Every structure is written in structure tokens, then in C-alpha cells.
mmCIF file of C-alpha atoms and ligand atoms in Angstrom:
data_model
loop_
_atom_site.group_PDB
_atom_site.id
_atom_site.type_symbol
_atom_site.label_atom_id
_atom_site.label_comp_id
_atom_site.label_asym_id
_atom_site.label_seq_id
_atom_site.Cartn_x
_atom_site.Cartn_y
_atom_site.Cartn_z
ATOM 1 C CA UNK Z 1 108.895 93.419 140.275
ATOM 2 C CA UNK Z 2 109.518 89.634 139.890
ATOM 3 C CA UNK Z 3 112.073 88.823 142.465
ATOM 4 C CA UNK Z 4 113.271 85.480 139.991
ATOM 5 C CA UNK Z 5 113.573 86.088 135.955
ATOM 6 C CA UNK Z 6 113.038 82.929 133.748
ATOM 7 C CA UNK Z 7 113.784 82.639 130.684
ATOM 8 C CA UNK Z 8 114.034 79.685 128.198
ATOM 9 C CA UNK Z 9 116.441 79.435 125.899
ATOM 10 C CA UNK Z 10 115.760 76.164 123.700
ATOM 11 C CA UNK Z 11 118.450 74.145 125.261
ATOM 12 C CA UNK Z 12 118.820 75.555 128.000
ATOM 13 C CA UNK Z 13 116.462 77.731 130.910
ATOM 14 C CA UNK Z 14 117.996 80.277 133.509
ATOM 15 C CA UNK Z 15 116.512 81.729 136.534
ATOM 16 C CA UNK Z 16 117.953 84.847 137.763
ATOM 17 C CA UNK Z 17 117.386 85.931 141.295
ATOM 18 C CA UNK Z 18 116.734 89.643 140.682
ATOM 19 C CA UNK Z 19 117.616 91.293 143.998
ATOM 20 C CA UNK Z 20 121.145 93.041 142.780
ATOM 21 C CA UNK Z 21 120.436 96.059 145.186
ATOM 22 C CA UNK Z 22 120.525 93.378 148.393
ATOM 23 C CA UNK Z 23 123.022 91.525 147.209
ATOM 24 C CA UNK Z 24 120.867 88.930 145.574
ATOM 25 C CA UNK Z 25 119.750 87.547 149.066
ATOM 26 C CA UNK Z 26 116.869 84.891 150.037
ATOM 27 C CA UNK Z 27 113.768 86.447 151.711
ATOM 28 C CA UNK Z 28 110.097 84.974 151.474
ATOM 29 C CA UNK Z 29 108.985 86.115 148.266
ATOM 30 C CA UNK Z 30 112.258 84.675 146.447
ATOM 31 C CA UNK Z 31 111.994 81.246 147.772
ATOM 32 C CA UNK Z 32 107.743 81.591 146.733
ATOM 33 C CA UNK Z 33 109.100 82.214 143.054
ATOM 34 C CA UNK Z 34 111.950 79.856 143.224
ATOM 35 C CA UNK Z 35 109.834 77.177 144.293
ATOM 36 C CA UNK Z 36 107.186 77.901 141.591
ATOM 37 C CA UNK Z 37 109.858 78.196 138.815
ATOM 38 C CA UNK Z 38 111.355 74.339 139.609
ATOM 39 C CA UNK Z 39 108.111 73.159 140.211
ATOM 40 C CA UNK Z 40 107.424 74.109 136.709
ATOM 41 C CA UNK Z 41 110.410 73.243 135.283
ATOM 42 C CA UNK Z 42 110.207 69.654 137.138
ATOM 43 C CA UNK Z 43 106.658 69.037 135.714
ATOM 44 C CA UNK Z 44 107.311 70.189 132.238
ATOM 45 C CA UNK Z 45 110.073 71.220 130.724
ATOM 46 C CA UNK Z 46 112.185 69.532 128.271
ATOM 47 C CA UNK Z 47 115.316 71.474 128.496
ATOM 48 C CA UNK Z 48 118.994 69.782 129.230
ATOM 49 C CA UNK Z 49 120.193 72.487 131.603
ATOM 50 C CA UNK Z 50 119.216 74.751 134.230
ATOM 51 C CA UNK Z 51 121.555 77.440 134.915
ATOM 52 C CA UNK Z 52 121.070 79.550 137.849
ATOM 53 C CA UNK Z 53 122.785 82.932 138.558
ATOM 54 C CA UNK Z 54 122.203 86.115 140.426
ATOM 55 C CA UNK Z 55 120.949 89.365 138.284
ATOM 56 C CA UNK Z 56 124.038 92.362 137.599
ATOM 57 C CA UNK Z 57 127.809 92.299 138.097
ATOM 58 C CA UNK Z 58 128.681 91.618 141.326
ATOM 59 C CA UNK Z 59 126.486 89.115 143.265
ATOM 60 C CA UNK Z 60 125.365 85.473 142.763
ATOM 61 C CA UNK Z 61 123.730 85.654 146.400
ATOM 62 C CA UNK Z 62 125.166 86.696 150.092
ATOM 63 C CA UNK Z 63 122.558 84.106 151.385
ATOM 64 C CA UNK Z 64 119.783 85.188 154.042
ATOM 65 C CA UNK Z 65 118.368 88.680 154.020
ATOM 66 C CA UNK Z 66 120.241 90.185 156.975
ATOM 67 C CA UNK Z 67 117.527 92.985 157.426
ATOM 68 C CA UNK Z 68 114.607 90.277 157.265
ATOM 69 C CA UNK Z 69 116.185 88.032 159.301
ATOM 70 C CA UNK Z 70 116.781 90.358 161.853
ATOM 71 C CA UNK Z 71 112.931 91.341 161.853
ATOM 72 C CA UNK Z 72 112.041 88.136 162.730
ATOM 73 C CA UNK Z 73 114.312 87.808 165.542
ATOM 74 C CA UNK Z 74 111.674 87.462 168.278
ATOM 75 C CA UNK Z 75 109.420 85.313 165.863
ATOM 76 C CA UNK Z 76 110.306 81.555 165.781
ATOM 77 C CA UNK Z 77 107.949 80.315 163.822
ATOM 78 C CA UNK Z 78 108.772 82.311 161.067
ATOM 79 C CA UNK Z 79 112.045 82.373 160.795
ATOM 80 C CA UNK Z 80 111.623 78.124 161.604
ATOM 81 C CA UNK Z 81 109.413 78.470 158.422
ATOM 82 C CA UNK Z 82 111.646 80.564 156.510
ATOM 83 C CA UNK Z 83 115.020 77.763 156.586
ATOM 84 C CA UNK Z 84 112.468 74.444 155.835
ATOM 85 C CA UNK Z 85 111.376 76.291 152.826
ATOM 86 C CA UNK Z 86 114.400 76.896 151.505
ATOM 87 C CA UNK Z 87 115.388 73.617 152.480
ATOM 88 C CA UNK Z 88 112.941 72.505 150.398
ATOM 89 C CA UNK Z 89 114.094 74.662 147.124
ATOM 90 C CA UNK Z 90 117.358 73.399 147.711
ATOM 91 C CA UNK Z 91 116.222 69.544 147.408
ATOM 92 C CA UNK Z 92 113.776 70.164 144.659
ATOM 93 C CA UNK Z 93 116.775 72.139 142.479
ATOM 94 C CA UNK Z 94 119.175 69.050 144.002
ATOM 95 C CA UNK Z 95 116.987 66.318 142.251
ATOM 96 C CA UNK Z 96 115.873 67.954 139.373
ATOM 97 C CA UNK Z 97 115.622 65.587 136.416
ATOM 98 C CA UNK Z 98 118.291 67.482 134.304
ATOM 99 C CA UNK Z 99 121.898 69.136 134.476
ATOM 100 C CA UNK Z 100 121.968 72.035 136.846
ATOM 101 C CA UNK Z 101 124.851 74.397 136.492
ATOM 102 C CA UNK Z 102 125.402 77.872 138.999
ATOM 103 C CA UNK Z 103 127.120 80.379 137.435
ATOM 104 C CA UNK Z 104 128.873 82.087 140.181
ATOM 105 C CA UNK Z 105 129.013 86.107 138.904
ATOM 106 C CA UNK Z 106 130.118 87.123 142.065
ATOM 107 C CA UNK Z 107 129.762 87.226 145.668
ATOM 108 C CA UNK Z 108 128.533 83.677 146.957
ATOM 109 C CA UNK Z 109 128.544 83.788 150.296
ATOM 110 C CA UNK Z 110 126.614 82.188 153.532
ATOM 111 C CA UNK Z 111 123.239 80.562 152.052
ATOM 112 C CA UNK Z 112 124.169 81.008 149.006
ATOM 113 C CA UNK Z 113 127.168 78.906 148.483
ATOM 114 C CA UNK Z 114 124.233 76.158 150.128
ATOM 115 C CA UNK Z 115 122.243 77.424 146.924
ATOM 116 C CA UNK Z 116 124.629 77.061 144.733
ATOM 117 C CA UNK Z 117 126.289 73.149 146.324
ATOM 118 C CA UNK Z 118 122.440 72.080 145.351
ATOM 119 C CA UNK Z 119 123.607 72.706 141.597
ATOM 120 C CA UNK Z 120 125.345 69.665 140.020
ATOM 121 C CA UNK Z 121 128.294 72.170 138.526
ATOM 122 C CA UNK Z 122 129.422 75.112 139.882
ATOM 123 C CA UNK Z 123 131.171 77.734 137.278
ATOM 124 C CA UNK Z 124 132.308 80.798 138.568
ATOM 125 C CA UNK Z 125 133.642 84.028 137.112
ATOM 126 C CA UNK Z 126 136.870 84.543 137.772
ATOM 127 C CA UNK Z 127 136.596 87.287 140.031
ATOM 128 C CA UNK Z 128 133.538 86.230 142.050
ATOM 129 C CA UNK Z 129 134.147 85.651 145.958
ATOM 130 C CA UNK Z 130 133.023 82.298 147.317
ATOM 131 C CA UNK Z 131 132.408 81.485 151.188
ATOM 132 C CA UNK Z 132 130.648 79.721 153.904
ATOM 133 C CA UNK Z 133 130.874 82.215 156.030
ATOM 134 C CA UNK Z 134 127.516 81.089 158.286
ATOM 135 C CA UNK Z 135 130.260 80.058 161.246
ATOM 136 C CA UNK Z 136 131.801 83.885 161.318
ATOM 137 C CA UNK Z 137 128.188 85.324 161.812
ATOM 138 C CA UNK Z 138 127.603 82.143 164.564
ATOM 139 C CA UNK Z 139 125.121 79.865 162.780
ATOM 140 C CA UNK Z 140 126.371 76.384 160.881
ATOM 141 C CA UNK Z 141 124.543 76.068 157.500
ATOM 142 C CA UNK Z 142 121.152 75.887 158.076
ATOM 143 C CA UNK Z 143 119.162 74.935 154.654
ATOM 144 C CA UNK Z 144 120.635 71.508 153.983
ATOM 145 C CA UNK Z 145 123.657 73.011 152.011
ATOM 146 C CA UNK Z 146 126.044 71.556 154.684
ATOM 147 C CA UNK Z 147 124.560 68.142 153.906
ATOM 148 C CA UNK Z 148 124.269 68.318 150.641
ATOM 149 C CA UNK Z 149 127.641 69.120 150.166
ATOM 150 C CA UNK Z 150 128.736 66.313 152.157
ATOM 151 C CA UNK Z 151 127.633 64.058 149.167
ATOM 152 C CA UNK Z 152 129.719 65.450 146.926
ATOM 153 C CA UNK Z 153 132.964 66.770 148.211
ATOM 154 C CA UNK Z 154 135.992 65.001 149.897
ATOM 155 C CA UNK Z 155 135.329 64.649 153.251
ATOM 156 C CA UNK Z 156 138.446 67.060 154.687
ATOM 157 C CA UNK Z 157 137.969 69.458 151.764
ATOM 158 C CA UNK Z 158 134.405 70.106 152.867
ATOM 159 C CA UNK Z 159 135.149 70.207 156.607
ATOM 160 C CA UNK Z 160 137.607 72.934 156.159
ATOM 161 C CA UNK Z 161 135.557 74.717 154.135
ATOM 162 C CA UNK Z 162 133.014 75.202 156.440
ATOM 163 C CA UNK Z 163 134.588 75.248 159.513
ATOM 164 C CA UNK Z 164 137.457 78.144 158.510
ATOM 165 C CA UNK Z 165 134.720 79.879 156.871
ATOM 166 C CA UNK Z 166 136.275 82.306 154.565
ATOM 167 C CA UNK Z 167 135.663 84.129 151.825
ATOM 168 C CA UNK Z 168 138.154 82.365 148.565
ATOM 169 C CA UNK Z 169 139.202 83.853 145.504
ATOM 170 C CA UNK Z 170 137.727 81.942 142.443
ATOM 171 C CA UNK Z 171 140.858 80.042 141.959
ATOM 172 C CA UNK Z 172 141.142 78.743 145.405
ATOM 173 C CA UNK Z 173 137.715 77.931 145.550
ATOM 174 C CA UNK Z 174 138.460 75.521 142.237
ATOM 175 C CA UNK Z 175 141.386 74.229 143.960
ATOM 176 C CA UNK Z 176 139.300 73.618 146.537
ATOM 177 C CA UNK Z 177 136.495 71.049 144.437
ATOM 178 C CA UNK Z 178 133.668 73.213 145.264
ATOM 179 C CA UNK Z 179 133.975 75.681 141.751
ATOM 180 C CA UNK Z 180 134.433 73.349 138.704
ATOM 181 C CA UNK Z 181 135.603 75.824 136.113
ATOM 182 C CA UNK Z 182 136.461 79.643 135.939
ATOM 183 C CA UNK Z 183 134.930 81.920 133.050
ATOM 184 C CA UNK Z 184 136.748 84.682 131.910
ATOM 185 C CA UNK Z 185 135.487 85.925 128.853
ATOM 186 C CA UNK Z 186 132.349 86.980 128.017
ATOM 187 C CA UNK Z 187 130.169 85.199 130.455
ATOM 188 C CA UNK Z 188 127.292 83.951 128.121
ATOM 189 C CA UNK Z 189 129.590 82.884 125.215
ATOM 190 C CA UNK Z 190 131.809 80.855 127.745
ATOM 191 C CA UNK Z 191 128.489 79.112 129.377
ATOM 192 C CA UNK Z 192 126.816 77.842 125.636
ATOM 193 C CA UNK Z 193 131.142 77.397 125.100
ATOM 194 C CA UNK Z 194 130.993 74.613 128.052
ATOM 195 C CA UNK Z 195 127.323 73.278 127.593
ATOM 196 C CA UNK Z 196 128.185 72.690 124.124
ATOM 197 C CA UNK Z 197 130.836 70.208 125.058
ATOM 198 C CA UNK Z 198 128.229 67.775 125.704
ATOM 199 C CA UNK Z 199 125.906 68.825 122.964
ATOM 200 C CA UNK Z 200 125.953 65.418 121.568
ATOM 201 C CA UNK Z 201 124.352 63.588 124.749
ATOM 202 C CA UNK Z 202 120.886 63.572 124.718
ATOM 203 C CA UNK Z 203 118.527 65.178 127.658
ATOM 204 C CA UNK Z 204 117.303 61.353 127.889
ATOM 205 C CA UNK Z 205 120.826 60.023 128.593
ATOM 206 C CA UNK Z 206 121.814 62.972 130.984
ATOM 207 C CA UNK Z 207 118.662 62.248 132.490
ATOM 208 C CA UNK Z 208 119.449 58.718 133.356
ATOM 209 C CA UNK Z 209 122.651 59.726 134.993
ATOM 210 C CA UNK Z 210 120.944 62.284 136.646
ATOM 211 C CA UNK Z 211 118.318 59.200 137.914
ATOM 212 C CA UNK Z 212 121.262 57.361 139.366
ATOM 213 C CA UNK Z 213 122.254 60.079 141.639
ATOM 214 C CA UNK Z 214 118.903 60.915 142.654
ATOM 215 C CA UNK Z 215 118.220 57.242 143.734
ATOM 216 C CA UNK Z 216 121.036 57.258 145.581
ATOM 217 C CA UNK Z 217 119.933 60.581 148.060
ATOM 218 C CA UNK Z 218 116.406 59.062 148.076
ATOM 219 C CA UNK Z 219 117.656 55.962 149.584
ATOM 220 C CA UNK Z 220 119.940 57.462 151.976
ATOM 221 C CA UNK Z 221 116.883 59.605 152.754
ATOM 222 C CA UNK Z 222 119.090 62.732 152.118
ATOM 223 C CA UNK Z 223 116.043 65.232 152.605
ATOM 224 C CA UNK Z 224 115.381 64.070 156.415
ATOM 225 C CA UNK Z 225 119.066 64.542 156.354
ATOM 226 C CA UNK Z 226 118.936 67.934 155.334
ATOM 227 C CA UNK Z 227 116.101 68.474 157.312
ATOM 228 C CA UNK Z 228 117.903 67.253 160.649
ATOM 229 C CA UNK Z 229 120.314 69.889 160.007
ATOM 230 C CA UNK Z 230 118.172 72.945 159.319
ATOM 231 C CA UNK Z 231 116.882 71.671 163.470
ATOM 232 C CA UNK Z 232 120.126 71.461 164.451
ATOM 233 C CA UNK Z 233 120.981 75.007 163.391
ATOM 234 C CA UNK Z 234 117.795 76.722 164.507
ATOM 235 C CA UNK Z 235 119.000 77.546 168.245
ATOM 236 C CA UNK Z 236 121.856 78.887 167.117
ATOM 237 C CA UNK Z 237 120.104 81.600 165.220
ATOM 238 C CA UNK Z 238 118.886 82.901 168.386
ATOM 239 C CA UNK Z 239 121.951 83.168 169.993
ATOM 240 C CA UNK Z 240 123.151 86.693 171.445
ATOM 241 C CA UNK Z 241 126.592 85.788 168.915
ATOM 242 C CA UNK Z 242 124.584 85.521 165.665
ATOM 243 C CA UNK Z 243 121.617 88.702 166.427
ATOM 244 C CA UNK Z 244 125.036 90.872 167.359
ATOM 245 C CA UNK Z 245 126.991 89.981 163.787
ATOM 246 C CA UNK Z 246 123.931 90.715 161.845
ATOM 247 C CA UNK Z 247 123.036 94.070 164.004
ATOM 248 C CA UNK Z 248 126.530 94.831 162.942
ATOM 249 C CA UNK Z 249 125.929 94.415 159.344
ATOM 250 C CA UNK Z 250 122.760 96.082 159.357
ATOM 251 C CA UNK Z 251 124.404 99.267 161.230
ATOM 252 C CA UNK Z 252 127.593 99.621 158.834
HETATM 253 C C1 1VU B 1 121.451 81.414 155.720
HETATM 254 C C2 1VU B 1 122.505 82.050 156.534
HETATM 255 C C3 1VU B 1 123.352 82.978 155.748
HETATM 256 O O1 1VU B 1 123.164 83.154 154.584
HETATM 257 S S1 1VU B 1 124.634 83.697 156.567
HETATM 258 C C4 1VU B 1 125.336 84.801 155.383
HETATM 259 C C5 1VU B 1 124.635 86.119 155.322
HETATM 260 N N1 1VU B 1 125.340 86.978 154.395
HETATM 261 C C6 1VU B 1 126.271 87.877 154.735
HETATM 262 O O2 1VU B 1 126.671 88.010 155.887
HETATM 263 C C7 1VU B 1 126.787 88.758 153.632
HETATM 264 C C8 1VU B 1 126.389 90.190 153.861
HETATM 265 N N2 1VU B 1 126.932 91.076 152.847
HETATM 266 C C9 1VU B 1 128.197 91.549 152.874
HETATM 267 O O3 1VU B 1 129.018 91.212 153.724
HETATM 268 C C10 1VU B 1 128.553 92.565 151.840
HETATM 269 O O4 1VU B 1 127.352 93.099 151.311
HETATM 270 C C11 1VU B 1 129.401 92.011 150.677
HETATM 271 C C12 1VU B 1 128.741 90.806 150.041
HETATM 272 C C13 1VU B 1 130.805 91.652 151.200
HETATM 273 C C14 1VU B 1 129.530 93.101 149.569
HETATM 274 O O5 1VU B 1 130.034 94.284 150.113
HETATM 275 P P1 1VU B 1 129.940 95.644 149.263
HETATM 276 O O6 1VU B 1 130.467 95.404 147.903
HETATM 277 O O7 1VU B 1 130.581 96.714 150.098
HETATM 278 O O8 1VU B 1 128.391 95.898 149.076
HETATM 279 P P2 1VU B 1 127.343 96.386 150.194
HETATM 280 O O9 1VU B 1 127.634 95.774 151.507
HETATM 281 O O10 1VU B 1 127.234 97.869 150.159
HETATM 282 O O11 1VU B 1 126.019 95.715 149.622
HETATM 283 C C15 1VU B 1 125.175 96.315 148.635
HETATM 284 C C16 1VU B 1 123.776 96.383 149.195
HETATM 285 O O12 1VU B 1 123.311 95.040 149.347
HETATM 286 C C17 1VU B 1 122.894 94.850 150.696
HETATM 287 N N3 1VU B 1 123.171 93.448 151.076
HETATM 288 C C18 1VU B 1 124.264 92.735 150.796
HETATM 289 N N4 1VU B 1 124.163 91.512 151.309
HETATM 290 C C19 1VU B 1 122.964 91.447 151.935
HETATM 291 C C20 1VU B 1 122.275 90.449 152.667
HETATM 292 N N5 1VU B 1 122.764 89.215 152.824
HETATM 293 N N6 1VU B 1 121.065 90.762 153.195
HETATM 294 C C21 1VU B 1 120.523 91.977 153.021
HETATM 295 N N7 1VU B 1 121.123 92.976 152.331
HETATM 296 C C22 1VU B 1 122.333 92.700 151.797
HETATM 297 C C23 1VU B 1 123.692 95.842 151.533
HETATM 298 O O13 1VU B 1 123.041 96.109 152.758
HETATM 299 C C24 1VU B 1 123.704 97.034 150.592
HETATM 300 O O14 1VU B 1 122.428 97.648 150.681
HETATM 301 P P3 1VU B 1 122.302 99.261 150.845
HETATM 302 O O15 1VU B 1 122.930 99.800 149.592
HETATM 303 O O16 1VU B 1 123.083 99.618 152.076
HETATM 304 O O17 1VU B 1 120.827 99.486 150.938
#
């Protein structure tokens, strides 16, 4: 079974990750499919939005796969492997040439509040729990998210969220600056609701916005950036701390 589920809607595409049993959370085969689907949608599509959201109720994605992970605790190379790919996915959905928007159905936690900081707008449902938990379990973030972030969130705002590391209601995660708007309702109608308030810009202009920003990271060489930081974080998930949290996890 696909691990990502596309679908194109005119105006707008969506990718699902489709792992609702695991909590929605990144192993090999969903950054392969991730990677293909922006790939595609970079090269050819002429849609004005991406949204991207986790498949079921109650996750949008609890980051890493905890059980994989753990597997490849005695082999660096692939778990070294494992964090530059994803650090790639995160820069190609970063610099896509259109409006990207996660929809935050529910738990967002570790990697994938990094997923979800790559997004230009983050909407989240009103009972869906946000954190960067990675400095609980031991590890800083370790696919670029941290740096990413850093671009776009007041400096002290982003420091404490990472370095308190907890898991936020909805509402404080808005009051924070990371979640830009809450959704209530009837999650579809309440997306099209918000996309439709800029249904009269073009994909060209929103584009050309879009350009601005991108120029911006590419001259600031944001991706080395990121990269530097998935390096930095590497030794740290070797470290007795981080294997012991996960173990934990695993054993619950
Ligand atoms: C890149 C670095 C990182 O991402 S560090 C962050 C890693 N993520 C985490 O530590 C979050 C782990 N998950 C949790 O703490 C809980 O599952 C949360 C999200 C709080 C939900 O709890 P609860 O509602 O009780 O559900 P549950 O634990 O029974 O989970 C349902 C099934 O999904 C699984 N699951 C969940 N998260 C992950 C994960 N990250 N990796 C692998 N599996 C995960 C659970 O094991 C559980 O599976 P099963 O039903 O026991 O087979």
C-alpha cells in the first residue's frame, strides 16, 4: 500500500502520508514517495497550493519511526542516510514554486513539526498537539527543521520552542507564531474556506512571491545550512540518552 496518497484537486493537490497505524511517522519508503511526489509536482504541475496532512483522525506525523530507528542503531550509514534524505524533502517542499499549507489533524510532534515548519502556512485543527519534542528524547532537530524555522519565526519564540520542548495545545501553538490559524469545523470546507480568500491572485503572482523567498534561502545557502545541522545532530543519535528514550517507547 502507497505509504503517500496524491490527489489533485484542480486548484489545489494534497499528499497524505498514509501511515495512521504508526502515527504517520517517516521511515525509508515515505521519504522515497515524498520525494517522487514534489519532484513531480515541482516539474509539472500547475496547481496554486499544496496541502500536506497526515491520513485519519488523530496524527499529522510523530516524526521518525521509533521502531526503524531503533533497528538501525548499530548502522551509521543508514541512519546518516536516512536524516540527509529527509533533509532533502524538507528543502525541496521549502522551495517549491507555489503556496504550501500543512494541515495539522493532529499529533505533530518531533520530525514532524520540522515537516510541517518546511510548509509556508501551518493550519491546525483545533485539537491537534504540536511539539518539538526531539530535546526530551536527547537529539536537537536533525532534518533542517531547526534551521528552517529559524527563517521564519522570532528569534526567542523559536528558541523556546525548541529548547522547552513540549507538546502545545493548538491555541498555544498559534500564540506561539508557529500554527497560523485553527480549523474547527469541518476540516475540508474550512481549508477551500481559507484558500479561497486569495482566490483572486493568480498562481503566477503567488509564484513570484514565492520566487522572492526562495532567492533569499538560495543566497544565504540555507540547504548547506540545513545540512550543517542534520551533522551536528548525528552523534547525538547515538548517545546512550536518546537509544534509552526510544527503547522506552518501543517497550510501553
Ligand atoms: C526525527 C526525530 C524525531 O522525530 S523525534 C520524535 C519521535 N516521535 C515521538 O517520540 C512520538 C512517539 N509517539 C508517541 O509518543 C505517541 O504515539 C503519541 C503520539 C503521544 C500518541 O499516543 P497514543 O494516542 O497513546 O497512541 P499510541 O502511542 O498507541 O500510537 C499508535 C500506534 O502508533 C505507533 N507510533 C506512534 N508514533 C510512532 C513513531 N514515531 N514511530 C513508530 N511508531 C509510532 C505506536 O507505537 C502505536 O503502534 P501499536 O498500536 O503499538 O502497534
Amino acid at each position: 500500500m502507497s505509504k503517500i496518497l496524491y490527489t489533485n484537486h484542480g486548484e489545489y493537490e494534497k499528499l497524505l502520508i498514509n501511515k495512521p497505524d504508526k502515527g504517520n511517522s517517516i521511515d525509508f519508503e515515505v521519504i522515497k514517495e515524498l520525494n517522487h511526489y514534489l519532484t513531480a509536482i515541482k516539474q509539472s504541475s500547475k496547481s496554486k497550493y499544496l496541502i500536506l496532512s497526515g491520513a485519519g483522525e488523530n496524527f499529522f506525523c510523530t516524526g521518525g519511526d521509533l521502531h526503524k530507528i531503533l533497528s538501525y542503531k548499530d548502522d551509521r550509514d543508514k541512519l546518516e542516510e536516512y536524516n540527509f534524505l529527509m533533509c532533502e524533502v524538507l528543502y525541496k517542499l521549502l522551495t517549491l514554486p507555489k503556496q504550501t499549507i500543512a494541515y495539522l489533524n493532529g499529533y505533530t510532534l518531533g520530525g514532524g513539526c520540522e515537516l510541517a515548519s518546511a510548509c509556508d502556512i501551518r493550519i491546525a485543527k483545533s485539537t491537534a498537539k504540536i511539539g518539538f519534542i526531539q530535546g526530551k528524547l536527547g537529539v536537537p532537530t536533525s532534518w533542517g527543521g531547526g534551521t528552517i524555522l529559524k527563517e521564519k519565526l522570532q528569534y526567542d519564540k523559536w528558541f523556546t520552542l525548541l529548547t522547552e520542548a513540549n507538546i502545545y495545545s493548538a491555541f498555544q501553538a498559534q500564540k506561539i507564531g508557529f500554527v497560523h490559524e485553527l480549523i474547527k469545523g469541518k476540516k475540508v470546507d474550512e481549508i477551500e474556506q481559507y484558500l479561497s480568500r486569495s482566490k483572486e491572485v493568480s498562481f503566477e503572482v503567488t509564484s513570484t512571491y514565492k520566487q522572492i523567498a526562495i532567492e533569499k534561502w538560495e543566497q544565504s545557502a540555507l540547504f548547506d545550512r540545513m545540512k550543517k545541522e542534520v551533522s551536528n545532530a548525528l552523534p547525538h543519535w547515538f548517545s546512550e540518552a536518546h537509544l534509552k528514550n526510544i527503547e522506552n517507547f518501543i517497550k510501553k
